[in-house]
DNA sequence: CTTGACTCTGTACCATAGTACGGAGTGAAT
DNA sequence: ATTCACTCCGTACTATGGTACAGAGTCAAG
């Protein structure tokens, strides 16, 4: 057990604490720092890092965004969106809009998978044969078609 | 222009055709085959692969599922779900249900990201300062709440 | 029957995202 | 003062998901 966590106000965290709370290991934090996805935290005189507590949230976000299919580079973009938000709003806006569309596309496709899987579950509940595979058709077809569908749904062109 | 695509009935496809239609390259098909994620197709006498046309759909599905954050191993599981569907329904059902939950979780998190991003866009539209970052809070917080199943994390560490 | 695009196999290489390790310094408790 | 977990840094290694040849065979057209 760490002998730390004292210090009263919990103002800053050390690497092992951030790592544990965020569910990654210490090396990963350094890795992210090297990659520029985590800002370099202030150091003590000794060189020890002193992370601000919100680092934990940031790292958790990074992990989760990766599980949602974003690369570290993309996660970095997402994180930066907010920092630069009001400055040069025009350029940022474009990026944000693109990301938003990407996210909506992911949601649509996951909904399709969900539907197929639900049907699968129902079907195998009722013991009747599954006609053909809905999950594949829905999703694999969608890369081309769904963009059209989306355009129709939204009513606006791209 | 390939000299192929004749043959009248389009019964089978060759590697380059599958690759082109699925938007991957030829080596990738072999790679998937080695990994067992694409079944070995029948061969001609010469050794040439003759893919059934639905291979294209399968490959597109694979690509998209990866973009949604599933590893090849997971994609394989998803694909196999349907093959084994009615046989040993009990075991399969469990897997399917787990996948379904995972997918729903992804959707929820993407919805959260979408919301935050939408707010960001609204905020920077209205030119007012963005209070704090909603996108990070929403997503990084949820890992615990929603995924209460930090089962492998036996307490006591803190 | 030659040509050129396409295919085969195997092996080597690449980028991304970490993980592990060695050797040395730090720091709070005993 | 010693101990021992924790920290530092750099480097090397791993796994995943491909990509890129090299060298040889195939096949349809000219």
mmCIF file of C-alpha atoms (C1' of nucleotides) in Angstrom:
data_model
loop_
_atom_site.group_PDB
_atom_site.id
_atom_site.type_symbol
_atom_site.label_atom_id
_atom_site.label_comp_id
_atom_site.label_asym_id
_atom_site.label_seq_id
_atom_site.Cartn_x
_atom_site.Cartn_y
_atom_site.Cartn_z
ATOM 1 C CA UNK A 1 0.000 0.000 0.000
ATOM 2 C CA UNK A 2 1.144 3.451 -0.761
ATOM 3 C CA UNK A 3 2.002 5.535 2.210
ATOM 4 C CA UNK A 4 0.853 8.605 0.395
ATOM 5 C CA UNK A 5 -2.689 9.919 -0.139
ATOM 6 C CA UNK A 6 -2.056 12.068 2.897
ATOM 7 C CA UNK A 7 -1.066 15.661 2.418
ATOM 8 C CA UNK A 8 -4.523 16.785 3.379
ATOM 9 C CA UNK A 9 -5.793 18.645 0.349
ATOM 10 C CA UNK A 10 -4.959 16.060 -2.306
ATOM 11 C CA UNK A 11 -3.834 18.881 -4.506
ATOM 12 C CA UNK A 12 -1.649 16.819 -6.777
ATOM 13 C CA UNK A 13 -1.132 13.201 -7.623
ATOM 14 C CA UNK A 14 1.910 11.148 -8.311
ATOM 15 C CA UNK A 15 2.337 8.831 -11.234
ATOM 16 C CA UNK A 16 1.315 5.668 -9.445
ATOM 17 C CA UNK A 17 -1.812 7.328 -8.132
ATOM 18 C CA UNK A 18 -2.896 8.655 -11.487
ATOM 19 C CA UNK A 19 -2.123 5.324 -13.057
ATOM 20 C CA UNK A 20 -4.079 3.345 -10.549
ATOM 21 C CA UNK A 21 -7.080 5.627 -10.590
ATOM 22 C CA UNK A 22 -7.173 5.763 -14.350
ATOM 23 C CA UNK A 23 -6.603 2.064 -14.769
ATOM 24 C CA UNK A 24 -3.426 2.240 -16.791
ATOM 25 C CA UNK A 25 0.110 1.577 -15.789
ATOM 26 C CA UNK A 26 2.774 4.071 -15.005
ATOM 27 C CA UNK A 27 4.720 3.567 -18.192
ATOM 28 C CA UNK A 28 1.658 4.409 -20.187
ATOM 29 C CA UNK A 29 1.507 7.839 -18.618
ATOM 30 C CA UNK A 30 5.043 8.521 -19.676
ATOM 31 C CA UNK A 31 4.233 7.186 -23.091
ATOM 32 C CA UNK A 32 1.309 9.570 -23.445
ATOM 33 C CA UNK A 33 3.463 12.410 -22.283
ATOM 34 C CA UNK A 34 6.084 11.632 -24.903
ATOM 35 C CA UNK A 35 3.347 11.507 -27.490
ATOM 36 C CA UNK A 36 2.108 14.895 -26.396
ATOM 37 C CA UNK A 37 -1.311 13.591 -25.491
ATOM 38 C CA UNK A 38 -0.758 14.301 -21.826
ATOM 39 C CA UNK A 39 0.753 17.683 -21.039
ATOM 40 C CA UNK A 40 3.984 17.635 -19.112
ATOM 41 C CA UNK A 41 3.063 18.098 -15.489
ATOM 42 C CA UNK A 42 5.025 20.320 -13.118
ATOM 43 C CA UNK A 43 7.840 18.664 -11.239
ATOM 44 C CA UNK A 44 9.144 18.744 -7.748
ATOM 45 C CA UNK A 45 12.706 19.723 -7.090
ATOM 46 C CA UNK A 46 13.524 16.047 -7.199
ATOM 47 C CA UNK A 47 12.079 15.653 -10.636
ATOM 48 C CA UNK A 48 8.958 13.791 -9.506
ATOM 49 C CA UNK A 49 5.872 14.592 -11.514
ATOM 50 C CA UNK A 50 2.984 16.278 -9.766
ATOM 51 C CA UNK A 51 -0.164 15.679 -11.724
ATOM 52 C CA UNK A 52 -3.224 17.848 -11.356
ATOM 53 C CA UNK A 53 -6.155 15.642 -10.337
ATOM 54 C CA UNK A 54 -8.083 16.114 -13.563
ATOM 55 C CA UNK A 55 -5.373 14.109 -15.271
ATOM 56 C CA UNK A 56 -7.209 11.004 -14.161
ATOM 57 C CA UNK A 57 -10.286 12.033 -16.117
ATOM 58 C CA UNK A 58 -8.226 12.848 -19.112
ATOM 59 C CA UNK A 59 -6.560 9.482 -19.139
ATOM 60 C CA UNK A 60 -9.846 7.682 -18.693
ATOM 61 C CA UNK A 61 -11.219 9.604 -21.594
ATOM 62 C CA UNK A 62 -8.274 8.609 -23.718
ATOM 63 C CA UNK A 63 -8.751 4.948 -22.918
ATOM 64 C CA UNK A 64 -12.426 4.991 -23.602
ATOM 65 C CA UNK A 65 -12.135 6.922 -26.827
ATOM 66 C CA UNK A 66 -9.679 4.331 -28.027
ATOM 67 C CA UNK A 67 -12.146 1.589 -27.273
ATOM 68 C CA UNK A 68 -14.594 3.494 -29.415
ATOM 69 C CA UNK A 69 -12.232 3.217 -32.318
ATOM 70 C CA UNK A 70 -10.318 6.464 -32.203
ATOM 71 C CA UNK A 71 -6.563 6.410 -32.581
ATOM 72 C CA UNK A 72 -4.386 8.315 -30.163
ATOM 73 C CA UNK A 73 -3.949 10.958 -32.805
ATOM 74 C CA UNK A 74 -7.688 11.362 -33.074
ATOM 75 C CA UNK A 75 -8.114 11.410 -29.337
ATOM 76 C CA UNK A 76 -5.593 14.183 -29.204
ATOM 77 C CA UNK A 77 -7.614 16.136 -31.734
ATOM 78 C CA UNK A 78 -10.746 15.626 -29.692
ATOM 79 C CA UNK A 79 -9.006 16.834 -26.584
ATOM 80 C CA UNK A 80 -7.591 19.832 -28.340
ATOM 81 C CA UNK A 81 -10.939 20.815 -29.730
ATOM 82 C CA UNK A 82 -11.887 22.286 -26.442
ATOM 83 C CA UNK A 83 -8.691 24.146 -25.743
ATOM 84 C CA UNK A 84 -8.704 26.071 -28.937
ATOM 85 C CA UNK A 85 -12.432 26.311 -29.021
ATOM 86 C CA UNK A 86 -13.100 29.977 -29.314
ATOM 87 C CA UNK A 87 -9.878 31.001 -30.909
ATOM 88 C CA UNK A 88 -10.123 30.720 -34.672
ATOM 89 C CA UNK A 89 -13.587 29.330 -34.319
ATOM 90 C CA UNK A 90 -13.983 28.861 -38.028
ATOM 91 C CA UNK A 91 -11.289 26.266 -38.459
ATOM 92 C CA UNK A 92 -12.076 24.507 -35.230
ATOM 93 C CA UNK A 93 -15.712 24.409 -36.114
ATOM 94 C CA UNK A 94 -14.996 22.479 -39.257
ATOM 95 C CA UNK A 95 -12.994 19.904 -37.372
ATOM 96 C CA UNK A 96 -15.644 19.592 -34.725
ATOM 97 C CA UNK A 97 -18.342 19.162 -37.305
ATOM 98 C CA UNK A 98 -16.380 16.462 -39.041
ATOM 99 C CA UNK A 99 -15.840 14.651 -35.783
ATOM 100 C CA UNK A 100 -19.467 14.974 -34.967
ATOM 101 C CA UNK A 101 -20.439 13.374 -38.223
ATOM 102 C CA UNK A 102 -17.983 10.590 -37.673
ATOM 103 C CA UNK A 103 -19.422 9.941 -34.251
ATOM 104 C CA UNK A 104 -22.946 9.919 -35.599
ATOM 105 C CA UNK A 105 -21.890 7.451 -38.232
ATOM 106 C CA UNK A 106 -20.422 5.204 -35.589
ATOM 107 C CA UNK A 107 -23.600 5.396 -33.594
ATOM 108 C CA UNK A 108 -25.685 4.467 -36.611
ATOM 109 C CA UNK A 109 -23.522 1.476 -37.338
ATOM 110 C CA UNK A 110 -23.505 0.327 -33.769
ATOM 111 C CA UNK A 111 -27.275 0.628 -33.726
ATOM 112 C CA UNK A 112 -27.363 -1.615 -36.757
ATOM 113 C CA UNK A 113 -25.166 -4.143 -35.025
ATOM 114 C CA UNK A 114 -27.303 -3.919 -31.966
ATOM 115 C CA UNK A 115 -30.427 -4.572 -33.950
ATOM 116 C CA UNK A 116 -28.938 -7.581 -35.664
ATOM 117 C CA UNK A 117 -27.678 -8.997 -32.456
ATOM 118 C CA UNK A 118 -31.037 -8.473 -30.837
ATOM 119 C CA UNK A 119 -32.702 -10.304 -33.672
ATOM 120 C CA UNK A 120 -30.208 -13.073 -33.320
ATOM 121 C CA UNK A 121 -31.053 -13.384 -29.689
ATOM 122 C CA UNK A 122 -34.765 -13.388 -30.363
ATOM 123 C CA UNK A 123 -34.386 -15.897 -33.137
ATOM 124 C CA UNK A 124 -32.376 -18.316 -31.102
ATOM 125 C CA UNK A 125 -34.844 -17.824 -28.332
ATOM 126 C CA UNK A 126 -37.704 -18.918 -30.529
ATOM 127 C CA UNK A 127 -35.704 -21.832 -31.874
ATOM 128 C CA UNK A 128 -36.439 -21.020 -35.457
ATOM 129 C CA UNK A 129 -33.725 -20.915 -38.069
ATOM 130 C CA UNK A 130 -32.040 -17.657 -38.761
ATOM 131 C CA UNK A 131 -32.752 -16.732 -42.315
ATOM 132 C CA UNK A 132 -29.462 -15.186 -43.234
ATOM 133 C CA UNK A 133 -27.109 -12.939 -41.444
ATOM 134 C CA UNK A 134 -28.574 -9.535 -40.808
ATOM 135 C CA UNK A 135 -25.597 -8.210 -38.954
ATOM 136 C CA UNK A 136 -23.299 -8.485 -41.876
ATOM 137 C CA UNK A 137 -25.687 -7.167 -44.428
ATOM 138 C CA UNK A 138 -26.621 -4.145 -42.407
ATOM 139 C CA UNK A 139 -23.152 -3.124 -41.579
ATOM 140 C CA UNK A 140 -21.114 -4.076 -44.554
ATOM 141 C CA UNK A 141 -23.563 -2.539 -46.895
ATOM 142 C CA UNK A 142 -23.581 0.650 -45.022
ATOM 143 C CA UNK A 143 -20.194 2.030 -45.820
ATOM 144 C CA UNK A 144 -21.394 3.215 -49.165
ATOM 145 C CA UNK A 145 -25.155 3.176 -48.861
ATOM 146 C CA UNK A 146 -25.551 4.668 -45.477
ATOM 147 C CA UNK A 147 -23.840 7.841 -46.416
ATOM 148 C CA UNK A 148 -26.521 8.298 -49.009
ATOM 149 C CA UNK A 149 -29.148 7.321 -46.487
ATOM 150 C CA UNK A 150 -27.726 9.787 -44.096
ATOM 151 C CA UNK A 151 -27.843 12.506 -46.654
ATOM 152 C CA UNK A 152 -31.455 11.692 -47.336
ATOM 153 C CA UNK A 153 -32.301 11.565 -43.672
ATOM 154 C CA UNK A 154 -30.651 14.844 -42.894
ATOM 155 C CA UNK A 155 -32.113 16.351 -45.977
ATOM 156 C CA UNK A 156 -28.945 18.274 -46.605
ATOM 157 C CA UNK A 157 -26.042 17.590 -48.895
ATOM 158 C CA UNK A 158 -22.473 17.428 -47.727
ATOM 159 C CA UNK B 1 -8.998 -2.104 -66.564
ATOM 160 C CA UNK B 2 -9.068 -5.714 -65.692
ATOM 161 C CA UNK B 3 -9.840 -8.102 -68.439
ATOM 162 C CA UNK B 4 -11.940 -10.133 -66.075
ATOM 163 C CA UNK B 5 -15.426 -9.345 -64.786
ATOM 164 C CA UNK B 6 -16.677 -11.396 -67.692
ATOM 165 C CA UNK B 7 -17.639 -14.962 -67.054
ATOM 166 C CA UNK B 8 -21.297 -14.100 -67.325
ATOM 167 C CA UNK B 9 -22.736 -15.192 -64.018
ATOM 168 C CA UNK B 10 -20.172 -13.580 -61.718
ATOM 169 C CA UNK B 11 -20.313 -16.694 -59.611
ATOM 170 C CA UNK B 12 -16.962 -16.231 -57.957
ATOM 171 C CA UNK B 13 -14.464 -13.485 -57.500
ATOM 172 C CA UNK B 14 -10.728 -13.402 -57.562
ATOM 173 C CA UNK B 15 -8.544 -11.782 -54.974
ATOM 174 C CA UNK B 16 -8.092 -8.505 -56.761
ATOM 175 C CA UNK B 17 -11.808 -8.180 -57.300
ATOM 176 C CA UNK B 18 -12.714 -8.867 -53.712
ATOM 177 C CA UNK B 19 -9.978 -6.541 -52.567
ATOM 178 C CA UNK B 20 -11.072 -3.733 -54.786
ATOM 179 C CA UNK B 21 -14.751 -4.065 -53.975
ATOM 180 C CA UNK B 22 -14.125 -4.287 -50.266
ATOM 181 C CA UNK B 23 -11.609 -1.473 -50.244
ATOM 182 C CA UNK B 24 -8.668 -3.389 -48.892
ATOM 183 C CA UNK B 25 -5.619 -4.666 -50.596
ATOM 184 C CA UNK B 26 -4.885 -8.152 -51.725
ATOM 185 C CA UNK B 27 -2.362 -8.895 -49.019
ATOM 186 C CA UNK B 28 -4.922 -8.067 -46.417
ATOM 187 C CA UNK B 29 -7.190 -10.812 -47.659
ATOM 188 C CA UNK B 30 -4.420 -13.327 -47.264
ATOM 189 C CA UNK B 31 -3.667 -11.908 -43.878
ATOM 190 C CA UNK B 32 -7.267 -12.383 -42.780
ATOM 191 C CA UNK B 33 -7.217 -15.880 -44.130
ATOM 192 C CA UNK B 34 -4.111 -16.724 -42.155
ATOM 193 C CA UNK B 35 -5.755 -15.292 -39.082
ATOM 194 C CA UNK B 36 -8.784 -17.453 -39.685
ATOM 195 C CA UNK B 37 -11.112 -14.510 -39.977
ATOM 196 C CA UNK B 38 -11.785 -15.227 -43.618
ATOM 197 C CA UNK B 39 -12.483 -18.861 -44.441
ATOM 198 C CA UNK B 40 -10.186 -20.449 -46.961
ATOM 199 C CA UNK B 41 -11.959 -20.193 -50.274
ATOM 200 C CA UNK B 42 -12.008 -23.035 -52.795
ATOM 201 C CA UNK B 43 -9.198 -23.041 -55.302
ATOM 202 C CA UNK B 44 -8.892 -23.681 -58.949
ATOM 203 C CA UNK B 45 -6.590 -26.362 -60.192
ATOM 204 C CA UNK B 46 -3.971 -23.683 -60.552
ATOM 205 C CA UNK B 47 -4.241 -22.706 -56.915
ATOM 206 C CA UNK B 48 -6.063 -19.461 -57.591
ATOM 207 C CA UNK B 49 -8.615 -18.559 -54.955
ATOM 208 C CA UNK B 50 -12.244 -18.385 -55.984
ATOM 209 C CA UNK B 51 -14.117 -16.276 -53.504
ATOM 210 C CA UNK B 52 -17.852 -16.473 -53.103
ATOM 211 C CA UNK B 53 -19.317 -13.008 -53.687
ATOM 212 C CA UNK B 54 -20.481 -12.519 -50.096
ATOM 213 C CA UNK B 55 -16.844 -12.336 -49.112
ATOM 214 C CA UNK B 56 -16.945 -8.690 -50.075
ATOM 215 C CA UNK B 57 -19.631 -8.013 -47.471
ATOM 216 C CA UNK B 58 -17.739 -9.941 -44.899
ATOM 217 C CA UNK B 59 -14.583 -7.958 -45.443
ATOM 218 C CA UNK B 60 -16.432 -4.662 -45.357
ATOM 219 C CA UNK B 61 -17.971 -5.714 -42.107
ATOM 220 C CA UNK B 62 -14.583 -6.539 -40.698
ATOM 221 C CA UNK B 63 -13.204 -3.151 -41.626
ATOM 222 C CA UNK B 64 -16.110 -1.267 -40.206
ATOM 223 C CA UNK B 65 -16.230 -3.220 -37.001
ATOM 224 C CA UNK B 66 -12.587 -2.388 -36.489
ATOM 225 C CA UNK B 67 -13.326 1.268 -36.916
ATOM 226 C CA UNK B 68 -15.914 0.838 -34.198
ATOM 227 C CA UNK B 69 -13.218 -0.328 -31.864
ATOM 228 C CA UNK B 70 -13.399 -4.089 -32.140
ATOM 229 C CA UNK B 71 -10.208 -6.052 -32.500
ATOM 230 C CA UNK B 72 -9.906 -8.694 -35.169
ATOM 231 C CA UNK B 73 -10.412 -11.305 -32.520
ATOM 232 C CA UNK B 74 -13.652 -9.662 -31.486
ATOM 233 C CA UNK B 75 -14.792 -9.284 -35.049
ATOM 234 C CA UNK B 76 -14.221 -12.960 -35.504
ATOM 235 C CA UNK B 77 -16.406 -13.677 -32.490
ATOM 236 C CA UNK B 78 -19.127 -11.483 -33.897
ATOM 237 C CA UNK B 79 -18.967 -13.268 -37.205
ATOM 238 C CA UNK B 80 -19.015 -16.649 -35.577
ATOM 239 C CA UNK B 81 -22.019 -15.778 -33.490
ATOM 240 C CA UNK B 82 -24.258 -16.366 -36.403
ATOM 241 C CA UNK B 83 -22.733 -19.590 -37.614
ATOM 242 C CA UNK B 84 -23.116 -21.388 -34.368
ATOM 243 C CA UNK B 85 -26.303 -19.599 -33.554
ATOM 244 C CA UNK B 86 -28.763 -22.356 -32.897
ATOM 245 C CA UNK B 87 -26.340 -25.013 -31.938
ATOM 246 C CA UNK B 88 -25.600 -24.841 -28.240
ATOM 247 C CA UNK B 89 -27.793 -21.818 -27.959
ATOM 248 C CA UNK B 90 -27.083 -21.386 -24.293
ATOM 249 C CA UNK B 91 -23.427 -20.670 -24.571
ATOM 250 C CA UNK B 92 -23.805 -18.581 -27.675
ATOM 251 C CA UNK B 93 -26.561 -16.629 -26.088
ATOM 252 C CA UNK B 94 -24.293 -15.537 -23.285
ATOM 253 C CA UNK B 95 -21.683 -14.332 -25.696
ATOM 254 C CA UNK B 96 -24.229 -12.528 -27.773
ATOM 255 C CA UNK B 97 -25.704 -10.855 -24.746
ATOM 256 C CA UNK B 98 -22.310 -9.707 -23.607
ATOM 257 C CA UNK B 99 -21.554 -8.290 -27.024
ATOM 258 C CA UNK B 100 -24.891 -6.583 -27.068
ATOM 259 C CA UNK B 101 -24.183 -4.906 -23.801
ATOM 260 C CA UNK B 102 -20.784 -3.833 -24.992
ATOM 261 C CA UNK B 103 -22.318 -2.334 -28.088
ATOM 262 C CA UNK B 104 -24.930 -0.500 -26.072
ATOM 263 C CA UNK B 105 -22.211 0.856 -23.861
ATOM 264 C CA UNK B 106 -20.349 2.137 -26.886
ATOM 265 C CA UNK B 107 -23.469 3.779 -28.163
ATOM 266 C CA UNK B 108 -24.081 5.486 -24.852
ATOM 267 C CA UNK B 109 -20.565 6.818 -24.750
ATOM 268 C CA UNK B 110 -20.666 7.987 -28.306
ATOM 269 C CA UNK B 111 -23.926 9.735 -27.570
ATOM 270 C CA UNK B 112 -22.200 11.492 -24.717
ATOM 271 C CA UNK B 113 -19.388 12.580 -26.992
ATOM 272 C CA UNK B 114 -21.882 13.707 -29.536
ATOM 273 C CA UNK B 115 -23.715 15.795 -26.999
ATOM 274 C CA UNK B 116 -20.550 17.441 -25.787
ATOM 275 C CA UNK B 117 -19.399 18.157 -29.249
ATOM 276 C CA UNK B 118 -22.757 19.592 -30.132
ATOM 277 C CA UNK B 119 -22.579 21.836 -27.115
ATOM 278 C CA UNK B 120 -19.122 22.864 -28.109
ATOM 279 C CA UNK B 121 -20.385 23.841 -31.508
ATOM 280 C CA UNK B 122 -23.281 25.764 -30.039
ATOM 281 C CA UNK B 123 -21.069 27.479 -27.544
ATOM 282 C CA UNK B 124 -18.523 28.594 -30.061
ATOM 283 C CA UNK B 125 -21.356 29.709 -32.223
ATOM 284 C CA UNK B 126 -22.646 31.987 -29.497
ATOM 285 C CA UNK B 127 -19.164 33.231 -28.709
ATOM 286 C CA UNK B 128 -19.508 32.676 -25.025
ATOM 287 C CA UNK B 129 -16.861 30.933 -23.027
ATOM 288 C CA UNK B 130 -17.124 27.228 -22.523
ATOM 289 C CA UNK B 131 -17.495 26.597 -18.864
ATOM 290 C CA UNK B 132 -15.459 23.485 -18.550
ATOM 291 C CA UNK B 133 -15.072 20.467 -20.673
ATOM 292 C CA UNK B 134 -18.238 18.420 -20.809
ATOM 293 C CA UNK B 135 -16.858 15.853 -23.184
ATOM 294 C CA UNK B 136 -14.225 14.671 -20.809
ATOM 295 C CA UNK B 137 -16.393 14.635 -17.761
ATOM 296 C CA UNK B 138 -19.157 12.699 -19.393
ATOM 297 C CA UNK B 139 -17.010 10.060 -20.872
ATOM 298 C CA UNK B 140 -14.281 9.596 -18.377
ATOM 299 C CA UNK B 141 -16.718 9.476 -15.518
ATOM 300 C CA UNK B 142 -18.836 6.826 -17.043
ATOM 301 C CA UNK B 143 -16.293 4.114 -17.095
ATOM 302 C CA UNK B 144 -16.935 3.441 -13.452
ATOM 303 C CA UNK B 145 -20.616 4.146 -13.197
ATOM 304 C CA UNK B 146 -21.702 2.181 -16.171
ATOM 305 C CA UNK B 147 -19.091 -0.437 -16.094
ATOM 306 C CA UNK B 148 -19.531 -1.187 -12.465
ATOM 307 C CA UNK B 149 -18.150 -4.535 -13.414
ATOM 308 C CA UNK B 150 -14.633 -3.631 -12.434
ATOM 309 C CA UNK B 151 -14.888 -7.187 -11.254
ATOM 310 C CA UNK B 152 -11.243 -7.998 -11.622
ATOM 311 C CA UNK B 153 -10.507 -4.993 -9.455
ATOM 312 C CA UNK B 154 -10.840 -6.414 -6.013
ATOM 313 C CA UNK B 155 -10.959 -3.550 -3.597
ATOM 314 C CA UNK B 156 -8.571 -3.003 -0.744
ATOM 315 C CA UNK B 157 -5.859 -1.262 -2.708
ATOM 316 C CA UNK B 158 -6.821 2.107 -1.391
ATOM 317 C "C1'" DC C 1 4.059 -18.795 -78.161
ATOM 318 C "C1'" DT C 2 4.989 -14.608 -76.185
ATOM 319 C "C1'" DT C 3 3.417 -10.921 -73.415
ATOM 320 C "C1'" DG C 4 1.550 -8.670 -69.473
ATOM 321 C "C1'" DA C 5 -1.599 -8.541 -65.902
ATOM 322 C "C1'" DC C 6 -2.806 -11.330 -62.277
ATOM 323 C "C1'" DT C 7 -1.871 -15.039 -58.760
ATOM 324 C "C1'" DC C 8 0.744 -17.936 -55.661
ATOM 325 C "C1'" DT C 9 3.972 -18.611 -51.336
ATOM 326 C "C1'" DG C 10 6.970 -17.067 -47.978
ATOM 327 C "C1'" DT C 11 9.478 -13.729 -45.529
ATOM 328 C "C1'" DA C 12 10.604 -9.205 -44.158
ATOM 329 C "C1'" DC C 13 9.295 -4.926 -42.905
ATOM 330 C "C1'" DC C 14 6.233 -1.111 -40.960
ATOM 331 C "C1'" DA C 15 3.312 1.841 -37.626
ATOM 332 C "C1'" DT C 16 0.695 2.047 -33.508
ATOM 333 C "C1'" DA C 17 0.205 1.401 -28.750
ATOM 334 C "C1'" DG C 18 1.990 0.058 -25.319
ATOM 335 C "C1'" DT C 19 5.221 -2.994 -21.652
ATOM 336 C "C1'" DA C 20 9.371 -4.368 -19.454
ATOM 337 C "C1'" DC C 21 13.831 -3.517 -17.624
ATOM 338 C "C1'" DG C 22 18.166 -1.824 -15.832
ATOM 339 C "C1'" DG C 23 20.412 1.347 -13.068
ATOM 340 C "C1'" DA C 24 20.131 5.243 -10.193
ATOM 341 C "C1'" DG C 25 17.964 8.753 -7.207
ATOM 342 C "C1'" DT C 26 14.096 10.069 -3.622
ATOM 343 C "C1'" DG C 27 11.714 10.151 0.616
ATOM 344 C "C1'" DA C 28 8.911 8.792 4.529
ATOM 345 C "C1'" DA C 29 8.903 5.486 8.178
ATOM 346 C "C1'" DT C 30 11.360 2.635 11.252
ATOM 347 C "C1'" DA D 1 20.859 5.552 9.136
ATOM 348 C "C1'" DT D 2 18.682 2.178 6.899
ATOM 349 C "C1'" DT D 3 15.020 0.417 4.430
ATOM 350 C "C1'" DC D 4 11.966 -0.129 0.685
ATOM 351 C "C1'" DA D 5 8.529 1.366 -2.142
ATOM 352 C "C1'" DC D 6 8.260 4.792 -5.381
ATOM 353 C "C1'" DT D 7 10.316 7.729 -9.030
ATOM 354 C "C1'" DC D 8 13.345 8.981 -12.738
ATOM 355 C "C1'" DC D 9 15.307 8.101 -17.608
ATOM 356 C "C1'" DG D 10 16.514 5.649 -21.641
ATOM 357 C "C1'" DT D 11 16.275 1.706 -24.317
ATOM 358 C "C1'" DA D 12 14.523 -2.555 -25.821
ATOM 359 C "C1'" DC D 13 10.981 -5.630 -26.444
ATOM 360 C "C1'" DT D 14 6.018 -7.103 -27.443
ATOM 361 C "C1'" DA D 15 1.463 -7.594 -29.902
ATOM 362 C "C1'" DT D 16 -1.640 -6.202 -33.377
ATOM 363 C "C1'" DG D 17 -2.776 -5.208 -37.930
ATOM 364 C "C1'" DG D 18 -1.261 -4.818 -41.750
ATOM 365 C "C1'" DT D 19 2.282 -3.812 -46.280
ATOM 366 C "C1'" DA D 20 5.920 -4.781 -49.290
ATOM 367 C "C1'" DC D 21 8.797 -7.553 -51.846
ATOM 368 C "C1'" DA D 22 10.964 -11.610 -54.299
ATOM 369 C "C1'" DG D 23 10.650 -15.300 -57.162
ATOM 370 C "C1'" DA D 24 7.742 -18.348 -59.585
ATOM 371 C "C1'" DG D 25 3.514 -19.917 -61.829
ATOM 372 C "C1'" DT D 26 -1.106 -18.866 -64.518
ATOM 373 C "C1'" DC D 27 -4.044 -17.349 -68.124
ATOM 374 C "C1'" DA D 28 -6.227 -14.847 -71.896
ATOM 375 C "C1'" DA D 29 -5.174 -12.029 -75.821
ATOM 376 C "C1'" DG D 30 -2.546 -10.910 -79.665
#
